[in-house]
The first five atom37 places (N, CA, C, CB, O) and aatype in JSON, in Angstrom:
{
  "aatype": [20, 20, 20, 20, 20, 20, 20, 20, 20, 20, 20, 20, 20, 20, 20, 20, 20, 20, 20, 20, 20, 20, 20, 20, 20, 20, 20, 20, 20, 20, 20, 20, 20, 20, 20, 20, 20, 20, 20, 20, 20, 20, 20, 20, 20, 20, 20, 20, 20, 20, 20, 20, 20, 20, 20, 20, 20, 20, 20, 20, 20, 20, 20, 20, 20, 20, 20, 20, 20, 20, 20, 20, 20, 20, 20, 20, 20, 20, 20, 20, 20, 20, 20, 20, 20, 20, 20, 20, 20, 20, 20, 20, 20, 20, 20, 20, 20, 20, 20, 20, 20, 20, 20, 20, 20, 20],
  "atom_mask": [
    [1, 1, 1, 1, 1],
    [1, 1, 1, 1, 1],
    [1, 1, 1, 1, 1],
    [1, 1, 1, 1, 1],
    [1, 1, 1, 1, 1],
    [1, 1, 1, 1, 1],
    [1, 1, 1, 1, 1],
    [1, 1, 1, 1, 1],
    [1, 1, 1, 1, 1],
    [1, 1, 1, 1, 1],
    [1, 1, 1, 1, 1],
    [1, 1, 1, 1, 1],
    [1, 1, 1, 1, 1],
    [1, 1, 1, 1, 1],
    [1, 1, 1, 1, 1],
    [1, 1, 1, 1, 1],
    [1, 1, 1, 1, 1],
    [1, 1, 1, 1, 1],
    [1, 1, 1, 1, 1],
    [1, 1, 1, 1, 1],
    [1, 1, 1, 1, 1],
    [1, 1, 1, 1, 1],
    [1, 1, 1, 1, 1],
    [1, 1, 1, 1, 1],
    [1, 1, 1, 1, 1],
    [1, 1, 1, 1, 1],
    [1, 1, 1, 1, 1],
    [1, 1, 1, 1, 1],
    [1, 1, 1, 1, 1],
    [1, 1, 1, 1, 1],
    [1, 1, 1, 1, 1],
    [1, 1, 1, 1, 1],
    [1, 1, 1, 1, 1],
    [1, 1, 1, 1, 1],
    [1, 1, 1, 1, 1],
    [1, 1, 1, 1, 1],
    [1, 1, 1, 1, 1],
    [1, 1, 1, 1, 1],
    [1, 1, 1, 1, 1],
    [1, 1, 1, 1, 1],
    [1, 1, 1, 1, 1],
    [1, 1, 1, 1, 1],
    [1, 1, 1, 1, 1],
    [1, 1, 1, 1, 1],
    [1, 1, 1, 1, 1],
    [1, 1, 1, 1, 1],
    [1, 1, 1, 1, 1],
    [1, 1, 1, 1, 1],
    [1, 1, 1, 1, 1],
    [1, 1, 1, 1, 1],
    [1, 1, 1, 1, 1],
    [1, 1, 1, 1, 1],
    [1, 1, 1, 1, 1],
    [1, 1, 1, 1, 1],
    [1, 1, 1, 1, 1],
    [1, 1, 1, 1, 1],
    [1, 1, 1, 1, 1],
    [1, 1, 1, 1, 1],
    [1, 1, 1, 1, 1],
    [1, 1, 1, 1, 1],
    [1, 1, 1, 1, 1],
    [1, 1, 1, 1, 1],
    [1, 1, 1, 1, 1],
    [1, 1, 1, 1, 1],
    [1, 1, 1, 1, 1],
    [1, 1, 1, 1, 1],
    [1, 1, 1, 1, 1],
    [1, 1, 1, 1, 1],
    [1, 1, 1, 1, 1],
    [1, 1, 1, 1, 1],
    [1, 1, 1, 1, 1],
    [1, 1, 1, 1, 1],
    [1, 1, 1, 1, 1],
    [1, 1, 1, 1, 1],
    [1, 1, 1, 1, 1],
    [1, 1, 1, 1, 1],
    [1, 1, 1, 1, 1],
    [1, 1, 1, 1, 1],
    [1, 1, 1, 1, 1],
    [1, 1, 1, 1, 1],
    [1, 1, 1, 1, 1],
    [1, 1, 1, 1, 1],
    [1, 1, 1, 1, 1],
    [1, 1, 1, 1, 1],
    [1, 1, 1, 1, 1],
    [1, 1, 1, 1, 1],
    [1, 1, 1, 1, 1],
    [1, 1, 1, 1, 1],
    [1, 1, 1, 1, 1],
    [1, 1, 1, 1, 1],
    [1, 1, 1, 1, 1],
    [1, 1, 1, 1, 1],
    [1, 1, 1, 1, 1],
    [1, 1, 1, 1, 1],
    [1, 1, 1, 1, 1],
    [1, 1, 1, 1, 1],
    [1, 1, 1, 1, 1],
    [1, 1, 1, 1, 1],
    [1, 1, 1, 1, 1],
    [1, 1, 1, 1, 1],
    [1, 1, 1, 1, 1],
    [1, 1, 1, 1, 1],
    [1, 1, 1, 1, 1],
    [1, 1, 1, 1, 1],
    [1, 1, 1, 1, 1],
    [1, 1, 1, 1, 1]
  ],
  "atom_positions": [
    [[-23.46, -54.33, 9.47], [-24.76, -54.74, 9.39], [-25.63, -53.86, 8.39], [-25.31, -54.72, 10.76], [-25.75, -52.64, 8.36]],
    [[-26.22, -54.84, 7.56], [-27.12, -54.23, 6.33], [-28.17, -53.51, 6.91], [-27.77, -55.32, 5.31], [-28.75, -53.93, 7.91]],
    [[-28.52, -52.27, 6.24], [-29.71, -51.47, 6.78], [-30.84, -51.95, 5.86], [-29.5, -49.76, 6.73], [-30.67, -52.34, 4.7]],
    [[-32.08, -51.87, 6.56], [-33.35, -52.24, 5.71], [-34.19, -51.17, 5.17], [-34.25, -53.05, 6.49], [-35.01, -51.35, 4.27]],
    [[-33.96, -49.97, 5.79], [-34.84, -48.74, 5.03], [-35.87, -48.64, 6.19], [-35.65, -49.14, 3.29], [-36.51, -47.59, 6.12]],
    [[-36.13, -49.25, 6.99], [-37.26, -48.87, 8.04], [-36.73, -48.08, 9.13], [-37.95, -50.12, 8.7], [-35.55, -48.13, 9.47]],
    [[-37.77, -47.21, 9.77], [-37.31, -46.32, 10.83], [-37.07, -47.05, 12.07], [-38.26, -45.24, 11.08], [-36.31, -46.55, 12.9]],
    [[-37.64, -48.19, 12.3], [-37.38, -48.89, 13.63], [-36.79, -50.25, 13.43], [-38.69, -49.03, 14.45], [-36.82, -50.91, 12.39]],
    [[-36.19, -50.63, 14.72], [-35.6, -52.01, 14.49], [-34.03, -52.0, 14.7], [-35.95, -52.53, 12.98], [-33.43, -50.93, 14.81]],
    [[-33.41, -53.18, 14.75], [-32.07, -53.07, 14.85], [-31.33, -53.0, 13.62], [-31.63, -54.03, 15.57], [-30.11, -52.84, 13.65]],
    [[-32.06, -53.14, 12.35], [-31.25, -52.91, 11.31], [-31.8, -51.72, 10.56], [-31.11, -54.11, 10.49], [-31.67, -51.59, 9.34]],
    [[-32.52, -50.74, 11.45], [-32.97, -49.49, 10.86], [-32.0, -48.51, 10.12], [-33.53, -48.78, 11.9], [-30.79, -48.63, 10.28]],
    [[-32.51, -47.55, 9.3], [-31.63, -46.62, 8.55], [-31.75, -46.83, 7.27], [-30.29, -46.68, 8.85], [-32.34, -47.78, 6.76]],
    [[-31.07, -45.76, 6.56], [-30.95, -45.67, 5.13], [-30.03, -46.65, 4.55], [-30.53, -44.37, 4.74], [-28.86, -46.76, 4.93]],
    [[-30.62, -47.42, 3.56], [-30.05, -48.52, 2.93], [-28.64, -48.07, 2.1], [-31.18, -49.15, 1.97], [-28.63, -47.23, 1.2]],
    [[-27.53, -48.78, 2.57], [-26.32, -48.31, 1.92], [-25.54, -49.71, 1.53], [-25.43, -47.27, 2.96], [-25.96, -50.75, 2.02]],
    [[-24.58, -49.73, 0.79], [-23.61, -50.87, 0.51], [-22.51, -50.77, 1.33], [-23.12, -50.93, -0.88], [-21.96, -49.68, 1.52]],
    [[-22.04, -52.01, 1.96], [-21.18, -52.04, 2.98], [-19.64, -52.09, 2.27], [-21.56, -53.29, 3.93], [-19.31, -53.09, 1.63]],
    [[-18.81, -51.04, 2.43], [-17.57, -51.01, 1.88], [-16.52, -51.82, 2.64], [-17.19, -49.67, 1.75], [-16.51, -51.92, 3.87]],
    [[-15.62, -52.38, 1.8], [-14.58, -53.25, 2.39], [-13.32, -52.25, 2.74], [-14.15, -54.51, 1.28], [-12.62, -51.7, 1.89]],
    [[-13.18, -52.13, 4.2], [-12.2, -51.06, 4.9], [-11.17, -51.62, 5.07], [-12.54, -50.47, 6.16], [-11.17, -52.63, 5.77]],
    [[-9.91, -51.1, 4.45], [-8.51, -51.52, 4.77], [-8.18, -51.49, 6.12], [-7.56, -50.73, 4.12], [-8.5, -50.48, 6.74]],
    [[-7.5, -52.54, 6.8], [-7.27, -52.43, 8.28], [-6.1, -51.28, 8.55], [-6.81, -53.96, 8.89], [-5.19, -51.03, 7.76]],
    [[-6.27, -50.79, 9.56], [-5.21, -49.48, 10.0], [-4.0, -50.06, 10.29], [-5.63, -48.56, 11.37], [-3.92, -51.19, 10.77]],
    [[-2.92, -49.26, 9.98], [-1.72, -49.67, 10.06], [-1.33, -50.03, 11.53], [-0.91, -48.7, 9.47], [-0.4, -50.8, 11.77]],
    [[-2.04, -49.48, 12.46], [-1.91, -49.71, 13.92], [-2.19, -51.11, 14.4], [-2.8, -48.8, 14.63], [-1.78, -51.48, 15.51]],
    [[-2.94, -51.98, 13.53], [-3.32, -53.17, 13.87], [-1.94, -54.12, 13.89], [-4.46, -53.6, 12.87], [-1.99, -55.12, 14.61]],
    [[-0.95, -53.91, 13.28], [0.24, -54.79, 13.26], [1.29, -54.08, 14.28], [0.87, -54.94, 11.67], [2.47, -54.42, 14.2]],
    [[0.92, -53.22, 15.14], [1.63, -52.74, 16.03], [2.22, -53.79, 17.14], [0.86, -51.74, 16.54], [1.44, -54.51, 17.76]],
    [[3.57, -53.84, 17.33], [4.14, -54.92, 18.19], [4.64, -56.13, 17.48], [3.12, -55.37, 19.15], [5.49, -56.85, 18.0]],
    [[4.1, -56.38, 16.22], [4.55, -57.45, 15.48], [6.11, -57.22, 14.84], [3.48, -57.68, 14.39], [6.28, -56.28, 14.07]],
    [[7.06, -57.98, 15.12], [8.49, -57.66, 14.63], [8.44, -57.89, 13.06], [9.69, -58.69, 15.37], [7.61, -58.61, 12.51]],
    [[9.47, -57.14, 12.4], [9.52, -57.47, 10.93], [10.88, -58.45, 10.9], [9.64, -55.97, 9.89], [11.71, -58.51, 11.8]],
    [[10.91, -59.17, 9.72], [12.09, -60.15, 9.41], [13.34, -59.3, 9.73], [12.12, -60.71, 7.76], [14.24, -59.76, 10.44]],
    [[13.38, -58.18, 9.25], [14.8, -57.41, 9.38], [15.16, -57.21, 10.74], [14.81, -55.98, 8.71], [16.3, -57.49, 11.09]],
    [[14.16, -56.67, 11.73], [14.38, -56.57, 13.17], [14.82, -57.65, 13.85], [13.32, -56.21, 13.78], [15.75, -57.62, 14.65]],
    [[14.12, -58.71, 13.54], [14.52, -60.04, 14.18], [15.85, -60.59, 13.78], [13.52, -61.09, 13.85], [16.53, -61.22, 14.58]],
    [[16.23, -60.38, 12.55], [17.59, -60.67, 11.97], [18.69, -59.76, 12.59], [17.57, -60.47, 10.4], [19.8, -60.18, 12.91]],
    [[18.27, -58.46, 12.72], [19.36, -57.6, 13.54], [19.61, -57.96, 14.98], [18.94, -56.13, 13.59], [20.75, -57.96, 15.45]],
    [[18.53, -58.27, 15.7], [18.46, -58.54, 17.04], [19.37, -59.74, 17.33], [17.03, -58.78, 17.46], [20.14, -59.78, 18.29]],
    [[19.18, -60.88, 16.28], [19.84, -62.15, 16.52], [21.41, -61.94, 16.26], [19.21, -63.3, 15.55], [22.19, -62.5, 17.02]],
    [[21.87, -61.15, 15.23], [23.02, -60.86, 14.9], [23.74, -60.15, 16.18], [22.94, -60.09, 13.67], [24.79, -60.57, 16.65]],
    [[23.12, -59.14, 16.61], [23.56, -58.41, 17.92], [23.81, -59.3, 19.2], [22.45, -57.36, 18.31], [24.8, -59.16, 19.92]],
    [[22.87, -60.17, 19.39], [22.94, -61.23, 20.4], [24.13, -62.09, 20.25], [21.73, -62.08, 20.34], [24.78, -62.45, 21.23]],
    [[24.49, -62.48, 18.87], [25.5, -63.26, 18.53], [26.73, -62.63, 18.97], [25.49, -63.55, 17.18], [27.53, -63.24, 19.68]],
    [[26.96, -61.22, 18.53], [28.09, -60.47, 18.64], [28.31, -60.14, 19.95], [28.07, -59.38, 17.88], [29.38, -60.47, 20.47]],
    [[27.42, -59.49, 20.62], [27.64, -59.04, 21.9], [27.55, -60.02, 23.14], [26.75, -58.02, 22.06], [28.24, -59.9, 24.16]],
    [[26.68, -60.94, 22.94], [26.78, -61.96, 23.89], [25.7, -61.53, 24.93], [28.29, -62.12, 24.48], [24.9, -60.63, 24.67]],
    [[25.73, -62.23, 26.15], [24.68, -62.06, 27.3], [25.33, -60.93, 28.1], [24.41, -63.5, 28.28], [26.55, -60.74, 28.12]],
    [[24.34, -60.13, 28.81], [24.64, -59.19, 29.75], [25.08, -59.74, 30.99], [23.59, -58.39, 29.94], [24.85, -60.93, 31.21]],
    [[25.67, -59.05, 31.84], [26.14, -59.67, 33.18], [24.79, -60.37, 33.92], [26.87, -58.4, 34.21], [24.86, -61.52, 34.36]],
    [[23.67, -59.63, 34.02], [22.6, -60.22, 34.95], [22.02, -61.4, 33.97], [21.34, -58.99, 35.48], [21.34, -62.22, 34.59]],
    [[22.12, -61.58, 32.84], [21.67, -62.66, 31.91], [22.56, -63.87, 32.12], [21.73, -62.19, 30.39], [22.1, -65.01, 32.18]],
    [[23.93, -63.58, 32.25], [24.89, -64.66, 32.83], [24.61, -65.15, 33.98], [26.15, -64.28, 32.98], [24.83, -66.35, 34.14]],
    [[24.08, -64.4, 35.03], [23.83, -64.87, 36.21], [22.77, -65.72, 36.27], [23.69, -63.96, 37.01], [22.78, -66.78, 36.9]],
    [[21.66, -65.2, 35.49], [20.4, -66.24, 35.13], [20.87, -67.62, 34.53], [19.36, -65.54, 33.95], [20.44, -68.72, 34.9]],
    [[21.78, -67.41, 33.59], [22.13, -68.62, 33.0], [22.89, -69.56, 33.93], [22.89, -68.36, 31.83], [22.82, -70.78, 33.78]],
    [[23.56, -69.03, 34.8], [24.35, -69.9, 35.84], [23.42, -70.34, 36.7], [25.45, -69.2, 36.64], [23.51, -71.52, 37.06]],
    [[22.49, -69.62, 37.14], [21.2, -70.21, 38.16], [20.64, -71.36, 37.47], [19.85, -69.07, 38.43], [20.48, -72.43, 38.07]],
    [[20.32, -71.22, 36.24], [19.59, -72.29, 35.51], [20.47, -73.74, 35.4], [19.25, -71.7, 34.0], [20.0, -74.85, 35.63]],
    [[21.81, -73.44, 35.0], [22.75, -74.65, 34.99], [23.0, -75.13, 36.39], [24.15, -74.3, 34.31], [23.19, -76.34, 36.56]],
    [[23.01, -74.37, 37.35], [23.47, -74.89, 38.7], [22.2, -75.32, 39.57], [24.36, -73.71, 39.49], [22.19, -76.3, 40.32]],
    [[21.2, -74.5, 39.38], [19.93, -74.69, 40.14], [19.25, -76.26, 39.98], [18.88, -73.53, 39.56], [19.32, -76.94, 38.96]],
    [[18.62, -76.63, 41.12], [17.97, -77.79, 41.13], [16.55, -77.56, 40.78], [18.12, -78.43, 42.37], [16.3, -76.88, 39.79]],
    [[15.57, -78.07, 41.52], [14.14, -77.97, 41.4], [13.56, -76.58, 41.57], [13.53, -78.85, 42.38], [12.54, -76.21, 40.98]],
    [[14.19, -75.9, 42.34], [13.63, -74.54, 42.68], [14.27, -73.5, 41.81], [13.87, -74.16, 44.2], [14.07, -72.31, 42.05]],
    [[15.07, -73.91, 40.76], [15.8, -72.8, 39.9], [14.76, -72.06, 39.12], [16.93, -73.41, 38.85], [14.95, -70.85, 38.98]],
    [[13.83, -72.53, 38.65], [12.87, -71.68, 37.94], [12.26, -70.46, 38.79], [11.73, -72.58, 37.47], [12.13, -69.35, 38.27]],
    [[11.9, -70.72, 40.13], [11.32, -69.72, 40.88], [12.27, -68.64, 41.3], [10.71, -70.3, 42.0], [11.95, -67.46, 41.49]],
    [[13.76, -69.26, 41.45], [14.61, -68.22, 41.72], [14.98, -67.24, 40.65], [15.7, -68.75, 42.18], [15.19, -66.04, 40.83]],
    [[15.02, -67.89, 39.49], [15.4, -67.09, 38.27], [14.44, -66.25, 38.0], [15.66, -67.84, 37.09], [14.79, -65.16, 37.55]],
    [[13.01, -66.5, 38.18], [11.94, -65.67, 37.93], [11.88, -64.3, 38.91], [10.68, -66.56, 38.08], [11.47, -63.19, 38.59]],
    [[12.38, -64.69, 40.09], [12.41, -63.53, 41.12], [13.48, -62.8, 40.83], [12.48, -63.92, 42.58], [13.33, -61.6, 41.06]],
    [[14.54, -63.13, 40.39], [15.76, -62.51, 39.98], [15.43, -61.49, 38.91], [16.78, -63.54, 39.49], [15.62, -60.28, 39.02]],
    [[14.88, -62.15, 37.82], [14.44, -61.41, 36.74], [13.58, -60.42, 36.89], [13.96, -62.11, 35.93], [13.69, -59.34, 36.29]],
    [[12.6, -60.73, 37.75], [11.53, -59.76, 37.97], [12.07, -58.55, 38.83], [10.29, -60.48, 38.7], [11.53, -57.46, 38.66]],
    [[13.01, -58.65, 39.66], [13.6, -57.5, 40.35], [14.38, -56.71, 39.37], [14.49, -57.93, 41.51], [14.33, -55.48, 39.41]],
    [[15.14, -57.38, 38.45], [15.77, -56.69, 37.41], [14.97, -55.99, 36.4], [16.56, -57.54, 36.79], [15.23, -54.81, 36.17]],
    [[13.94, -56.61, 35.71], [13.17, -56.14, 34.71], [11.88, -55.46, 35.09], [12.93, -57.17, 33.89], [11.26, -54.76, 34.29]],
    [[11.53, -55.66, 36.22], [10.19, -54.89, 36.84], [8.82, -55.53, 36.55], [10.06, -53.38, 36.23], [7.86, -55.17, 37.23]],
    [[8.68, -56.45, 35.61], [7.43, -56.98, 35.55], [7.23, -58.25, 35.29], [6.8, -56.42, 34.8], [8.07, -58.83, 34.6]],
    [[6.21, -58.89, 35.7], [5.85, -60.37, 35.73], [6.19, -61.03, 34.18], [4.1, -60.53, 36.14], [7.01, -61.92, 33.96]],
    [[5.44, -60.42, 33.31], [5.6, -60.71, 31.94], [6.98, -60.81, 31.27], [4.92, -59.79, 31.3], [7.37, -61.81, 30.67]],
    [[7.73, -59.62, 31.44], [9.16, -59.47, 31.04], [10.09, -60.66, 31.88], [9.67, -57.83, 31.43], [11.09, -61.21, 31.42]],
    [[9.64, -60.84, 32.92], [10.71, -61.79, 33.79], [10.53, -63.21, 33.2], [10.38, -61.83, 35.6], [11.5, -63.95, 33.03]],
    [[9.3, -63.59, 32.91], [8.97, -64.88, 32.43], [9.53, -65.04, 31.13], [7.55, -65.13, 32.42], [10.15, -66.07, 30.87]],
    [[9.34, -63.94, 30.09], [9.91, -63.99, 28.89], [11.4, -64.25, 28.89], [9.6, -62.84, 28.25], [11.94, -65.14, 28.23]],
    [[12.02, -63.4, 29.67], [13.43, -63.51, 29.87], [14.0, -64.79, 30.28], [13.8, -62.62, 30.78], [15.02, -65.26, 29.78]],
    [[13.15, -65.48, 31.42], [13.52, -66.89, 31.72], [13.59, -67.92, 30.57], [12.58, -67.39, 32.68], [14.44, -68.81, 30.48]],
    [[12.58, -67.68, 29.73], [12.35, -68.66, 28.64], [13.39, -68.36, 27.63], [10.89, -68.58, 28.01], [13.85, -69.28, 26.95]],
    [[13.8, -67.17, 27.49], [14.8, -66.82, 26.36], [16.27, -67.33, 26.95], [14.79, -65.04, 25.99], [17.1, -67.72, 26.13]],
    [[16.57, -67.32, 28.22], [17.72, -67.62, 28.74], [17.74, -69.31, 28.68], [17.85, -66.93, 30.2], [18.77, -69.92, 28.43]],
    [[16.56, -69.91, 28.91], [16.52, -71.39, 28.97], [16.75, -71.79, 27.51], [15.1, -71.98, 29.58], [17.38, -72.83, 27.28]],
    [[16.35, -71.14, 26.65], [16.59, -71.52, 25.23], [17.97, -71.45, 24.87], [15.85, -70.69, 24.31], [18.48, -72.41, 24.29]],
    [[18.68, -70.34, 25.18], [20.16, -70.1, 25.09], [20.88, -71.22, 25.63], [20.6, -68.85, 25.81], [21.84, -71.61, 24.97]],
    [[20.55, -71.9, 26.84], [21.04, -72.77, 27.55], [21.15, -73.93, 26.8], [20.4, -72.89, 28.65], [22.19, -74.56, 26.6]],
    [[19.76, -74.26, 26.28], [19.69, -75.62, 25.42], [20.48, -75.57, 24.3], [18.31, -75.98, 24.9], [21.11, -76.57, 23.95]],
    [[20.54, -74.26, 23.52], [21.22, -74.26, 22.38], [22.74, -74.43, 22.62], [20.89, -73.07, 21.66], [23.49, -74.93, 21.78]],
    [[23.07, -74.04, 23.67], [24.71, -74.23, 24.09], [24.93, -75.66, 24.43], [25.21, -73.29, 25.5], [25.95, -76.25, 24.08]],
    [[23.93, -76.23, 25.12], [24.15, -77.7, 25.32], [24.12, -78.51, 23.97], [23.05, -78.27, 26.28], [24.85, -79.49, 23.8]],
    [[23.28, -78.07, 23.06], [23.11, -78.94, 21.84], [24.51, -78.55, 20.99], [21.53, -78.58, 20.95], [24.99, -79.38, 20.22]],
    [[25.02, -77.43, 21.14], [26.27, -77.1, 20.33], [27.29, -77.95, 20.94], [26.72, -75.52, 20.36], [28.03, -78.66, 20.26]],
    [[27.32, -77.88, 22.37], [28.6, -78.61, 23.03], [28.42, -80.39, 22.79], [28.63, -78.18, 24.94], [29.37, -81.16, 22.87]],
    [[27.16, -80.76, 22.52], [26.99, -82.19, 22.26], [27.29, -82.49, 20.84], [25.6, -82.64, 22.6], [27.8, -83.55, 20.5]],
    [[26.95, -81.49, 20.0], [27.56, -81.77, 18.54], [28.81, -81.59, 18.31], [27.03, -81.05, 17.57], [29.23, -82.1, 17.27]],
    [[29.65, -80.93, 19.04], [30.99, -80.6, 18.68], [31.9, -81.71, 19.32], [31.37, -79.11, 19.16], [33.12, -81.68, 19.17]]
  ]
}
């Protein structure tokens, strides 16, 4: 906010020009780089699913209407938090849909 040179008021204080401040590096914390995403994708392709992820995939394939809730509860027990469990469930659902698409195409 620009200063007006007066001693009182919301814009009180010595008049200065506002500088453009470069954003801190910490602002991009948590954002994945292209290289990291590529490495993770290759690792997933080579290594495959872990045993508990295979179990989740099996639950999704065989489960009926209540499969989502069961998968969520299982993932939450293994991963420890609500957010991680929901993210894992969505990831494994995506893996399942990709497998189905590959099978339909072949």
